[in-house]
Short mmCIF file of C-alpha atoms in Angstrom, two decimals:
data_model
loop_
_atom_site.label_atom_id
_atom_site.label_comp_id
_atom_site.label_asym_id
_atom_site.label_seq_id
_atom_site.Cartn_x
_atom_site.Cartn_y
_atom_site.Cartn_z
CA MET J 1 107.09 87.39 81.02
CA PHE J 2 103.77 87.41 82.87
CA LEU J 3 101.84 90.41 84.14
CA GLY J 4 99.70 90.55 87.26
CA LEU J 5 97.43 93.51 88.04
CA ASP J 6 95.74 94.30 91.33
CA SER J 7 93.06 96.95 91.73
CA SER J 8 92.91 97.49 95.48
CA THR J 9 91.00 100.11 97.45
CA GLN J 10 93.67 102.78 97.08
CA SER J 11 95.77 101.85 94.04
CA LEU J 12 96.24 99.88 90.85
CA THR J 13 99.46 97.84 90.88
CA ALA J 14 101.36 95.87 88.25
CA VAL J 15 103.88 93.11 88.92
CA LEU J 16 105.83 91.59 86.03
CA ILE J 17 107.61 88.26 86.55
CA ASP J 18 110.14 86.24 84.58
CA PRO J 19 109.76 82.54 85.55
CA ASP J 20 113.04 81.57 83.88
CA SER J 21 115.07 83.80 86.18
CA GLY J 22 112.70 83.55 89.14
CA LYS J 23 112.69 87.35 89.42
CA ILE J 24 110.20 90.16 89.54
CA THR J 25 111.34 92.41 86.71
CA CYS J 26 109.04 95.39 87.24
CA GLN J 27 106.62 96.75 89.86
CA LEU J 28 104.60 99.93 89.37
CA SER J 29 101.53 101.47 91.00
CA VAL J 30 99.03 104.24 90.38
CA ASN J 31 97.73 105.72 93.62
CA PHE J 32 94.17 106.89 93.12
CA GLY J 33 94.34 109.76 95.59
CA ALA J 34 97.77 111.09 94.64
CA ASP J 35 97.78 110.42 90.88
CA LEU J 36 94.11 111.07 90.12
CA PRO J 37 93.10 113.82 92.58
CA HIS J 38 90.30 115.10 90.35
CA TYR J 39 88.15 112.16 91.45
CA GLN J 40 88.24 113.59 94.98
CA SER J 41 88.85 110.16 96.47
CA PRO J 42 92.00 110.56 98.58
CA SER J 43 91.65 107.05 100.02
CA GLY J 44 90.23 105.47 96.87
CA PHE J 45 86.55 105.99 97.62
CA ILE J 46 84.09 108.89 97.70
CA PRO J 47 84.02 110.25 101.26
CA GLY J 48 80.90 111.18 103.18
CA GLY J 49 78.39 108.68 101.85
CA PRO J 50 75.02 108.63 103.66
CA ASP J 51 73.80 105.79 105.88
CA GLY J 52 76.94 103.69 105.67
CA GLU J 53 77.25 103.99 101.89
CA VAL J 54 80.82 103.73 100.56
CA HIS J 55 81.23 103.94 96.79
CA ALA J 56 84.02 104.54 94.29
CA ASN J 57 83.98 105.90 90.75
CA PRO J 58 84.57 103.14 88.14
CA LEU J 59 85.92 105.78 85.73
CA MET J 60 88.79 106.30 88.17
CA TRP J 61 89.75 102.64 87.75
CA LEU J 62 89.63 103.00 83.95
CA GLU J 63 91.79 106.12 83.96
CA ALA J 64 94.23 104.38 86.30
CA LEU J 65 94.46 101.48 83.83
CA ASP J 66 95.45 103.81 81.01
CA LEU J 67 97.95 105.63 83.25
CA LEU J 68 99.50 102.41 84.54
CA PHE J 69 100.04 100.98 81.07
CA ALA J 70 101.51 104.27 79.87
CA ARG J 71 104.05 104.03 82.68
CA LEU J 72 104.70 100.34 82.04
CA ALA J 73 105.35 101.01 78.35
CA VAL J 74 108.14 103.40 79.36
CA ALA J 75 109.59 101.16 82.05
CA THR J 76 109.66 97.79 80.26
CA ASP J 77 109.14 95.98 76.96
CA LEU J 78 105.51 94.95 77.08
CA SER J 79 105.85 92.95 73.86
CA LYS J 80 107.45 90.19 75.97
CA VAL J 81 104.30 89.67 78.07
CA LYS J 82 102.71 86.31 77.20
CA CYS J 83 99.70 86.38 79.51
CA ILE J 84 97.91 88.80 81.85
CA ALA J 85 95.82 88.04 84.94
CA GLY J 86 94.61 90.22 87.75
CA SER J 87 92.72 90.73 90.96
CA GLY J 88 90.34 93.32 92.36
CA GLN J 89 89.08 94.39 95.76
CA GLN J 90 86.39 91.87 96.59
CA HIS J 91 82.65 92.60 96.61
CA GLY J 92 82.75 95.85 94.56
CA SER J 93 80.20 95.80 91.71
CA VAL J 94 79.90 97.69 88.41
CA TYR J 95 76.63 98.16 86.47
CA LEU J 96 76.60 98.45 82.67
CA ASP J 97 74.01 98.68 79.92
CA GLY J 98 73.55 96.54 76.83
CA THR J 99 76.04 98.59 74.81
CA PHE J 100 79.02 97.68 77.00
CA ASP J 101 80.03 94.56 75.10
CA GLU J 102 79.98 96.41 71.78
CA ARG J 103 81.86 99.39 73.21
CA VAL J 104 84.60 97.33 74.85
CA ALA J 105 85.07 95.27 71.67
CA GLY J 106 85.40 98.41 69.55
CA LEU J 107 87.91 100.45 71.57
CA VAL J 108 90.09 102.75 69.44
CA ILE J 109 93.55 103.98 70.40
CA SER J 110 92.77 107.57 69.42
CA ASN J 111 90.64 107.97 72.53
CA ASN J 112 90.92 106.89 76.17
CA LEU J 113 89.02 104.28 78.14
CA VAL J 114 86.98 106.76 80.18
CA ALA J 115 85.59 108.56 77.15
CA GLN J 116 84.72 105.34 75.33
CA LEU J 117 83.20 103.32 78.17
CA SER J 118 81.59 105.89 80.48
CA PRO J 119 78.31 106.03 78.48
CA ALA J 120 77.72 102.35 79.30
CA LEU J 121 77.44 102.86 83.06
CA THR J 122 73.90 102.59 84.43
CA ARG J 123 75.13 103.33 87.95
CA LYS J 124 77.68 106.11 88.08
CA THR J 125 79.35 104.84 91.24
CA ALA J 126 80.28 101.36 92.46
CA PRO J 127 79.62 100.12 96.03
CA ILE J 128 82.80 98.63 97.52
CA TRP J 129 83.70 96.34 100.41
CA MET J 130 83.55 99.10 103.03
CA ASP J 131 79.83 99.71 102.42
CA THR J 132 77.49 98.86 105.33
CA SER J 133 74.25 100.30 103.96
CA THR J 134 72.48 97.03 103.11
CA GLY J 135 71.30 95.69 106.46
CA ALA J 136 67.68 95.58 105.32
CA GLU J 137 68.58 93.78 102.11
CA CYS J 138 70.63 91.18 103.99
CA ALA J 139 67.63 90.51 106.23
CA GLU J 140 65.32 90.15 103.22
CA ILE J 141 67.62 87.70 101.44
CA THR J 142 68.08 85.70 104.64
CA ALA J 143 64.32 85.51 105.25
CA ALA J 144 63.65 84.41 101.67
CA LEU J 145 66.10 81.50 102.05
CA GLY J 146 64.75 80.47 105.45
CA GLY J 147 67.60 81.69 107.65
CA SER J 148 71.29 82.49 107.83
CA ALA J 149 72.34 78.85 108.05
CA GLU J 150 70.86 78.12 104.63
CA VAL J 151 72.42 81.20 103.02
CA CYS J 152 75.79 80.18 104.46
CA ARG J 153 75.39 76.53 103.45
CA ARG J 154 74.77 77.51 99.86
CA SER J 155 77.01 80.55 99.37
CA GLY J 156 79.79 80.05 101.94
CA SER J 157 78.84 83.08 104.04
CA ASN J 158 75.90 84.61 105.84
CA ALA J 159 74.29 87.52 104.00
CA ILE J 160 76.86 90.26 104.61
CA GLU J 161 76.35 94.00 104.04
CA ARG J 162 79.46 94.43 101.88
CA PHE J 163 78.76 91.40 99.66
CA SER J 164 77.62 92.08 96.11
CA GLY J 165 74.23 90.34 96.26
CA PRO J 166 72.77 92.65 98.93
CA GLN J 167 74.32 95.60 97.08
CA ILE J 168 72.60 94.54 93.86
CA ARG J 169 69.30 94.23 95.70
CA ARG J 170 69.67 97.72 97.15
CA PHE J 171 70.29 99.11 93.65
CA TYR J 172 67.21 97.30 92.31
CA LYS J 173 65.06 98.71 95.13
CA SER J 174 66.40 102.27 95.02
CA ASP J 175 66.52 102.73 91.24
CA PRO J 176 64.47 100.03 89.48
CA ASP J 177 64.57 101.84 86.13
CA ALA J 178 68.39 101.93 86.11
CA TYR J 179 68.47 98.30 87.20
CA GLN J 180 66.15 97.41 84.31
CA ARG J 181 68.54 99.17 81.87
CA THR J 182 71.47 97.18 83.27
CA GLY J 183 72.47 94.44 80.87
CA ARG J 184 75.66 93.29 82.57
CA ILE J 185 76.84 93.31 86.18
CA HIS J 186 80.56 92.86 86.83
CA LEU J 187 82.75 92.76 89.88
CA VAL J 188 85.81 95.02 89.96
CA SER J 189 87.93 92.04 88.87
CA SER J 190 85.76 90.92 85.94
CA PHE J 191 85.16 94.53 84.84
CA LEU J 192 88.87 95.19 84.40
CA ALA J 193 89.44 91.75 82.88
CA SER J 194 86.70 92.50 80.33
CA VAL J 195 88.44 95.74 79.37
CA MET J 196 91.75 93.89 78.95
CA ALA J 197 90.14 91.12 76.89
CA GLY J 198 87.95 93.39 74.75
CA LYS J 199 84.79 91.49 75.68
CA SER J 200 82.70 90.68 78.73
CA VAL J 201 84.31 87.79 80.60
CA PRO J 202 82.97 85.70 83.50
CA ILE J 203 83.42 86.25 87.20
CA ASP J 204 85.75 83.60 88.64
CA PHE J 205 84.84 81.22 91.46
CA GLY J 206 87.11 83.01 93.94
CA ASP J 207 85.55 86.45 93.60
CA GLY J 208 82.08 85.11 92.80
CA ALA J 209 81.90 83.45 96.21
CA GLY J 210 81.99 86.93 97.76
CA MET J 211 78.56 87.81 96.36
CA ASN J 212 76.09 85.64 98.34
CA LEU J 213 75.03 84.33 94.92
CA LEU J 214 77.38 81.44 94.05
CA ASN J 215 76.38 77.91 95.05
CA LEU J 216 79.66 76.48 96.33
CA ALA J 217 78.72 72.84 95.89
CA LYS J 218 77.62 73.33 92.28
CA LEU J 219 80.03 76.17 91.38
CA GLY J 220 77.23 77.95 89.57
CA TRP J 221 74.80 80.78 90.36
CA ASP J 222 72.21 79.64 92.89
CA THR J 223 68.72 80.10 91.45
CA ASP J 224 67.07 80.69 94.83
CA LEU J 225 69.66 83.28 95.90
CA LEU J 226 69.32 85.02 92.53
CA ALA J 227 65.54 85.15 92.92
CA ALA J 228 65.81 86.50 96.46
CA THR J 229 68.19 89.24 95.32
CA ALA J 230 66.64 90.85 92.24
CA PRO J 231 64.49 89.93 89.21
CA ASP J 232 66.10 88.77 85.97
CA LEU J 233 69.52 88.72 87.65
CA ALA J 234 70.70 85.52 85.95
CA GLY J 235 70.63 87.24 82.56
CA LYS J 236 72.93 89.99 83.79
CA LEU J 237 75.69 87.58 84.95
CA LEU J 238 77.86 85.32 82.81
CA PRO J 239 78.37 81.75 84.09
CA PRO J 240 81.31 81.72 86.58
CA ALA J 241 84.59 79.96 85.78
CA LEU J 242 88.01 79.00 87.17
CA ALA J 243 90.57 81.82 87.47
CA THR J 244 93.14 80.13 85.24
CA THR J 245 90.69 79.99 82.31
CA ILE J 246 92.11 81.77 79.26
CA GLN J 247 89.63 84.24 77.76
CA GLY J 248 91.42 84.91 74.49
CA ASN J 249 93.95 87.46 73.30
CA VAL J 250 94.40 90.92 74.72
CA SER J 251 92.27 93.75 73.32
CA PRO J 252 93.75 95.44 70.22
CA TYR J 253 93.48 98.70 72.18
CA PHE J 254 96.40 97.67 74.42
CA VAL J 255 98.35 96.29 71.45
CA GLY J 256 98.17 99.47 69.43
CA LYS J 257 98.47 101.93 72.29
CA TYR J 258 101.02 100.31 74.61
CA GLY J 259 102.94 97.78 72.53
CA ILE J 260 101.64 94.52 73.98
CA ALA J 261 102.02 91.61 71.54
CA GLU J 262 98.92 90.57 69.62
CA SER J 263 99.52 87.01 70.84
CA CYS J 264 99.35 88.00 74.53
CA ARG J 265 96.48 86.25 76.23
CA VAL J 266 94.21 87.23 79.11
CA ALA J 267 93.13 84.91 81.93
CA LEU J 268 90.21 85.56 84.25
CA PHE J 269 90.82 87.96 87.11
CA THR J 270 89.98 86.98 90.70
CA GLY J 271 89.50 88.69 94.06
CA ASP J 272 92.38 90.19 96.00
CA ASN J 273 92.12 87.63 98.82
CA PRO J 274 92.24 84.56 96.56
CA ALA J 275 95.10 86.16 94.61
CA SER J 276 96.97 86.81 97.86
CA LEU J 277 96.59 83.14 98.78
CA VAL J 278 98.48 82.36 95.55
CA GLY J 279 101.01 85.14 96.08
CA MET J 280 101.78 83.92 99.60
CA GLY J 281 102.37 80.36 98.37
CA ALA J 282 99.54 78.83 100.39
CA THR J 283 97.19 77.24 97.83
CA THR J 284 97.50 73.66 99.16
CA PRO J 285 95.54 72.50 102.24
CA GLY J 286 97.60 72.57 105.42
CA ASN J 287 99.33 75.83 104.52
CA VAL J 288 97.87 78.81 106.36
CA VAL J 289 98.44 82.55 106.02
CA ILE J 290 97.95 84.78 109.06
CA SER J 291 98.11 88.49 108.31
CA LEU J 292 98.60 90.69 111.37
CA GLY J 293 97.18 94.14 110.70
CA THR J 294 94.57 96.56 111.99
CA SER J 295 92.36 93.50 111.82
CA ASP J 296 94.00 90.09 111.83
CA THR J 297 93.14 87.71 108.99
CA PHE J 298 93.40 83.92 108.79
CA PHE J 299 93.14 82.38 105.34
CA ALA J 300 93.82 78.87 104.14
CA ALA J 301 93.11 76.40 101.36
CA MET J 302 90.48 73.69 101.78
CA PRO J 303 89.80 70.67 99.56
CA GLY J 304 85.99 70.94 99.68
CA PRO J 305 83.21 73.54 100.09
CA LYS J 306 82.84 73.16 103.86
CA THR J 307 81.20 76.15 105.55
CA ASP J 308 81.46 77.63 109.03
CA PRO J 309 78.39 76.51 111.03
CA ASN J 310 78.61 79.73 113.05
CA GLY J 311 78.82 81.91 109.94
CA PHE J 312 81.95 83.79 111.08
CA GLY J 313 84.27 82.46 108.37
CA HIS J 314 83.85 83.00 104.64
CA VAL J 315 84.51 80.47 101.89
CA PHE J 316 85.76 81.49 98.44
CA GLY J 317 87.05 79.60 95.43
CA ASN J 318 90.78 78.85 95.37
CA PRO J 319 92.38 79.98 92.07
CA ALA J 320 94.49 76.81 92.13
CA GLY J 321 91.37 74.65 92.44
CA GLY J 322 89.26 73.72 95.43
CA PHE J 323 88.31 76.30 98.02
CA MET J 324 89.72 78.65 100.62
CA SER J 325 88.52 80.13 103.88
CA LEU J 326 88.94 83.67 105.13
CA ILE J 327 88.30 84.57 108.76
CA CYS J 328 88.67 88.15 109.95
CA PHE J 329 89.30 89.18 113.56
CA ARG J 330 88.51 92.85 114.17
CA ASN J 331 90.55 93.16 117.38
CA GLY J 332 93.99 92.73 115.82
CA SER J 333 96.51 95.51 116.21
CA LEU J 334 93.60 97.60 117.53
CA ALA J 335 93.74 95.49 120.70
CA ARG J 336 97.53 95.21 120.81
CA GLU J 337 97.89 98.98 120.55
CA ALA J 338 95.13 99.58 123.11
CA LEU J 339 96.92 97.45 125.71
CA ARG J 340 100.31 98.92 124.84
CA ASP J 341 98.99 102.44 125.35
CA LYS J 342 97.06 101.54 128.52
CA LEU J 343 100.20 100.10 130.14
CA GLY J 344 102.56 102.74 128.74
CA LEU J 345 104.70 100.13 126.94
CA ASP J 346 106.58 100.00 123.67
CA TRP J 347 106.71 97.06 121.27
CA SER J 348 109.89 95.64 122.81
CA ALA J 349 107.80 94.69 125.86
CA PHE J 350 105.65 92.48 123.64
CA ASP J 351 108.71 90.77 122.25
CA ARG J 352 110.39 90.22 125.59
CA ASP J 353 107.28 89.20 127.50
CA ALA J 354 105.99 86.86 124.84
CA LEU J 355 109.34 85.04 124.75
CA THR J 356 109.23 84.35 128.50
CA THR J 357 106.39 81.84 128.00
CA THR J 358 107.29 78.60 129.80
CA LEU J 359 105.67 75.27 130.60
CA GLU J 360 104.47 76.77 133.88
CA SER J 361 103.11 80.01 132.43
CA ALA J 362 101.55 78.90 129.13
CA GLY J 363 97.81 79.53 129.18
CA GLN J 364 97.65 80.00 132.94
CA ASN J 365 96.04 83.44 132.71
CA LEU J 366 93.25 83.85 130.19
CA MET J 367 92.06 87.01 128.47
CA LEU J 368 89.22 87.49 126.04
CA PRO J 369 91.27 89.97 123.99
CA PHE J 370 88.47 92.22 122.77
CA PHE J 371 88.79 95.95 123.37
CA GLY J 372 85.69 96.67 121.30
CA PRO J 373 83.05 94.90 119.17
CA GLU J 374 84.33 91.71 117.54
CA ILE J 375 83.14 89.89 114.41
CA THR J 376 84.75 86.49 115.19
CA PRO J 377 82.91 85.72 117.36
CA ARG J 378 80.26 88.33 116.64
CA HIS J 379 79.68 90.14 119.92
CA ASP J 380 79.65 93.71 121.20
CA PHE J 381 82.41 93.39 123.76
CA THR J 382 83.19 96.57 125.69
CA GLY J 383 86.59 95.48 126.96
CA PRO J 384 88.75 92.46 127.71
CA VAL J 385 87.65 89.77 130.19
CA LEU J 386 90.31 88.36 132.55
CA LYS J 387 90.50 85.06 134.43
CA GLY J 388 93.58 83.93 136.30
CA SER J 389 95.77 84.78 139.24
CA ALA J 390 94.96 87.66 141.56
CA GLU J 391 98.06 89.50 140.31
CA PHE J 392 96.92 89.06 136.72
CA GLU J 393 93.31 90.10 137.33
CA SER J 394 94.48 93.21 139.20
CA GLY J 395 96.07 94.42 135.96
CA THR J 396 99.27 95.50 137.72
CA ASN J 397 101.67 93.05 136.04
CA ALA J 398 102.33 94.20 132.49
CA ALA J 399 104.14 91.01 131.48
CA LEU J 400 101.16 88.84 132.43
CA GLN J 401 98.77 91.17 130.61
CA VAL J 402 100.77 91.17 127.38
CA ARG J 403 101.24 87.42 127.26
CA ALA J 404 97.55 86.77 128.02
CA LEU J 405 96.45 89.21 125.30
CA LEU J 406 98.60 87.53 122.66
CA GLU J 407 97.67 84.03 123.79
CA GLY J 408 94.01 85.01 123.74
CA GLN J 409 94.24 86.36 120.18
CA PHE J 410 95.81 83.19 118.79
CA LEU J 411 93.72 80.80 120.88
CA ASN J 412 90.65 82.59 119.50
CA MET J 413 92.06 82.22 115.98
CA ARG J 414 92.78 78.51 116.47
CA LEU J 415 89.34 77.92 118.02
CA HIS J 416 87.44 79.63 115.22
CA SER J 417 89.33 77.91 112.39
CA GLN J 418 88.68 74.37 113.64
CA TRP J 419 85.50 74.07 111.57
CA MET J 420 87.65 73.77 108.44
CA GLY J 421 88.78 70.29 109.48
CA VAL J 422 92.24 70.80 107.95
CA LYS J 423 95.36 70.19 110.05
CA THR J 424 97.63 73.23 110.06
CA GLU J 425 101.08 72.08 108.93
CA LYS J 426 102.77 75.40 108.22
CA ILE J 427 101.88 79.03 108.85
CA ARG J 428 103.08 81.93 106.75
CA LEU J 429 102.99 85.04 108.88
CA THR J 430 102.85 88.50 107.35
CA GLY J 431 101.98 92.04 108.36
CA GLY J 432 103.74 94.53 110.61
CA ALA J 433 103.53 92.55 113.86
CA SER J 434 104.98 89.43 112.20
CA LYS J 435 108.45 90.96 112.55
CA ASN J 436 108.16 90.62 116.33
CA ASP J 437 109.98 87.44 117.42
CA GLY J 438 107.86 86.95 120.51
CA ILE J 439 104.56 87.19 118.66
CA ALA J 440 105.77 84.85 115.91
CA GLN J 441 107.00 82.30 118.46
CA LEU J 442 103.65 82.34 120.26
CA VAL J 443 101.87 81.58 116.98
CA ALA J 444 104.18 78.58 116.45
CA ASP J 445 103.64 77.33 120.01
CA ILE J 446 99.85 77.72 120.08
CA PHE J 447 99.28 76.11 116.67
CA GLN J 448 102.19 73.66 117.19
CA CYS J 449 103.57 74.04 113.69
CA PRO J 450 106.44 75.93 112.00
CA VAL J 451 105.97 79.62 111.30
CA GLU J 452 107.60 81.24 108.28
CA ARG J 453 107.74 85.00 108.13
CA ILE J 454 107.41 86.09 104.56
CA ASP J 455 107.64 89.66 103.36
CA VAL J 456 105.82 89.69 100.03
CA SER J 457 104.95 93.18 98.91
CA ASN J 458 101.98 93.38 96.56
CA SER J 459 101.00 89.76 97.27
CA ALA J 460 97.75 90.06 95.30
CA ALA J 461 99.48 91.42 92.18
CA LEU J 462 102.22 88.79 92.51
CA GLY J 463 99.54 86.12 92.89
CA ALA J 464 97.88 87.40 89.73
CA ALA J 465 101.18 87.19 87.83
CA LEU J 466 101.63 83.60 89.05
CA ILE J 467 98.06 82.80 87.92
CA ALA J 468 98.89 84.23 84.48
CA ALA J 469 101.96 81.99 84.23
CA ALA J 470 100.00 78.96 85.45
CA ALA J 471 97.27 79.66 82.88
CA ASP J 472 100.00 79.59 80.23
CA GLY J 473 101.14 76.15 81.35
CA HIS J 474 103.76 76.78 84.05
CA ASP J 475 103.66 74.64 87.18
CA LEU J 476 102.12 76.74 89.98
CA PRO J 477 103.81 74.99 92.95
CA ALA J 478 107.20 75.41 91.27
CA LEU J 479 106.47 79.09 90.66
CA GLN J 480 105.50 79.56 94.30
CA ASP J 481 108.71 77.84 95.43
CA ALA J 482 110.64 80.39 93.38
CA PHE J 483 108.73 83.57 94.19
CA CYS J 484 107.17 82.99 97.65
CA VAL J 485 110.23 82.27 99.75
CA ALA J 486 110.75 82.99 103.44
CA ALA J 487 113.83 85.01 104.30
CA PRO J 488 116.81 83.08 105.72
CA GLY J 489 116.44 82.67 109.46
CA ALA J 490 112.80 83.78 109.35
CA THR J 491 111.33 80.37 110.28
CA LEU J 492 110.46 79.56 113.90
CA GLN J 493 109.78 76.05 115.26
CA PRO J 494 107.18 75.28 117.94
CA ASN J 495 108.18 74.19 121.44
CA PRO J 496 106.64 70.68 121.67
CA SER J 497 106.56 70.80 125.47
CA LEU J 498 103.86 73.51 125.21
CA ALA J 499 101.46 71.36 123.17
CA VAL J 500 99.56 69.94 126.17
CA PRO J 501 99.32 73.23 128.10
CA TYR J 502 97.91 75.01 125.09
CA GLU J 503 95.42 72.20 124.37
CA LYS J 504 94.09 72.71 127.90
CA ALA J 505 94.19 76.49 127.47
CA LEU J 506 92.08 76.16 124.31
CA VAL J 507 89.37 74.29 126.24
CA ASP J 508 89.48 76.82 129.06
CA PHE J 509 89.41 79.75 126.62
CA LYS J 510 86.28 78.38 124.94
CA ALA J 511 84.59 77.96 128.31
CA LEU J 512 85.42 81.55 129.26
CA LEU J 513 84.14 82.78 125.91
CA ASP J 514 80.89 80.82 126.23
CA ALA J 515 80.35 82.21 129.72
CA ASN J 516 80.61 85.81 128.49
CA ARG J 517 78.25 85.80 125.52
#
């Protein structure tokens, strides 16, 4: 069997798969707030940080690892696990002194991970992806490289506050002595992988691309970005590597304490978004995942390290090889709920109204669907912009409003993913709103490709388990065919008669957007 771990913002999850039967044999989670309340992090991070600072305690992740394996040892036979891989919330960084490698190699089962590894921390807390405190550092890195376009061209993203490079720079500036004592910097993923392997292991290409430090074209640390971030940074990072790279056998700590076989191997861990790409079965170009949540997310595989010229999209390494994009749209369910509440509707109105789209109505009324500031495109919108019939612009016809909102969201998504240059052949739709037939049908019609609705719980942990199996020699596409399957009847086909109207609507939508920025 093969074990995948995922350390997300709020929990640490394990998924165990058996490729021979095509079944998930065990799923368990440790919730940081509920199971480890003494860290006073009910949502997985320390509340009340100053000036946009959002940190978590790395010791909480270590204690969760011990607790999760204790539960797994009761629930299943861990001696059958052949390989372990994992994922972690992207961008979070952990800072360790020169004793870490010796400490993690010498773990004893008579003590726990927290007691043995806590002395190695040079920074007691870890900045995570929610942190927005590094605006000044982003500006400094950008200036040193000659502008945002150059940072994006090299690293796959503009300098972003939550990314690890600006966070490292802020640590260097705020506590230079502690930075000097730091011998090793890990991401959440590589930190936990190092504990599992009993030695410091590299950051993988997928998670490393979320640092503003990895040169995508060369798949190595970029010397100019390193220099712009902090002194002597190269010596604190191991060379990056592919996620399916085996790092050796599991640490004797987990063998003696939890019954894992000595022969069990550990692959590199990756970020939660790259792992989810694997877990959703979308690692080949042409397959797209759209996740409909508080924010909507579009992610897809790409063959080469192409970057968004506008800097809205991010590019990470694909655990299956090649690259992937991730584009986030802030006004997802935030906008859908705002319109629902404004018009006094329930969700059935969205389903019914979206399904009434016809050749005559498709794209006839346009809405810039932004009820607040948006990040794709980056603009401080204060409310939606309408253009269409007098009845539509008056706001009195709820059906017209709902359809225009949904069309606007997916036209915006299609428009801002064109830079990838990859034809969308199939969309896998997930998230709460994906269950709505009208919304799913609109996605199919606007992108003119089939939409599969797939309900994969713990997609990052499942993706990690699939990576572990692939690292052991199993065929990844065959694994995805077995474990990432759409439910019967959950696939919707596009209406080909709507292709031309939505092509015109896309042009008109772009013109409306350009006129309001």
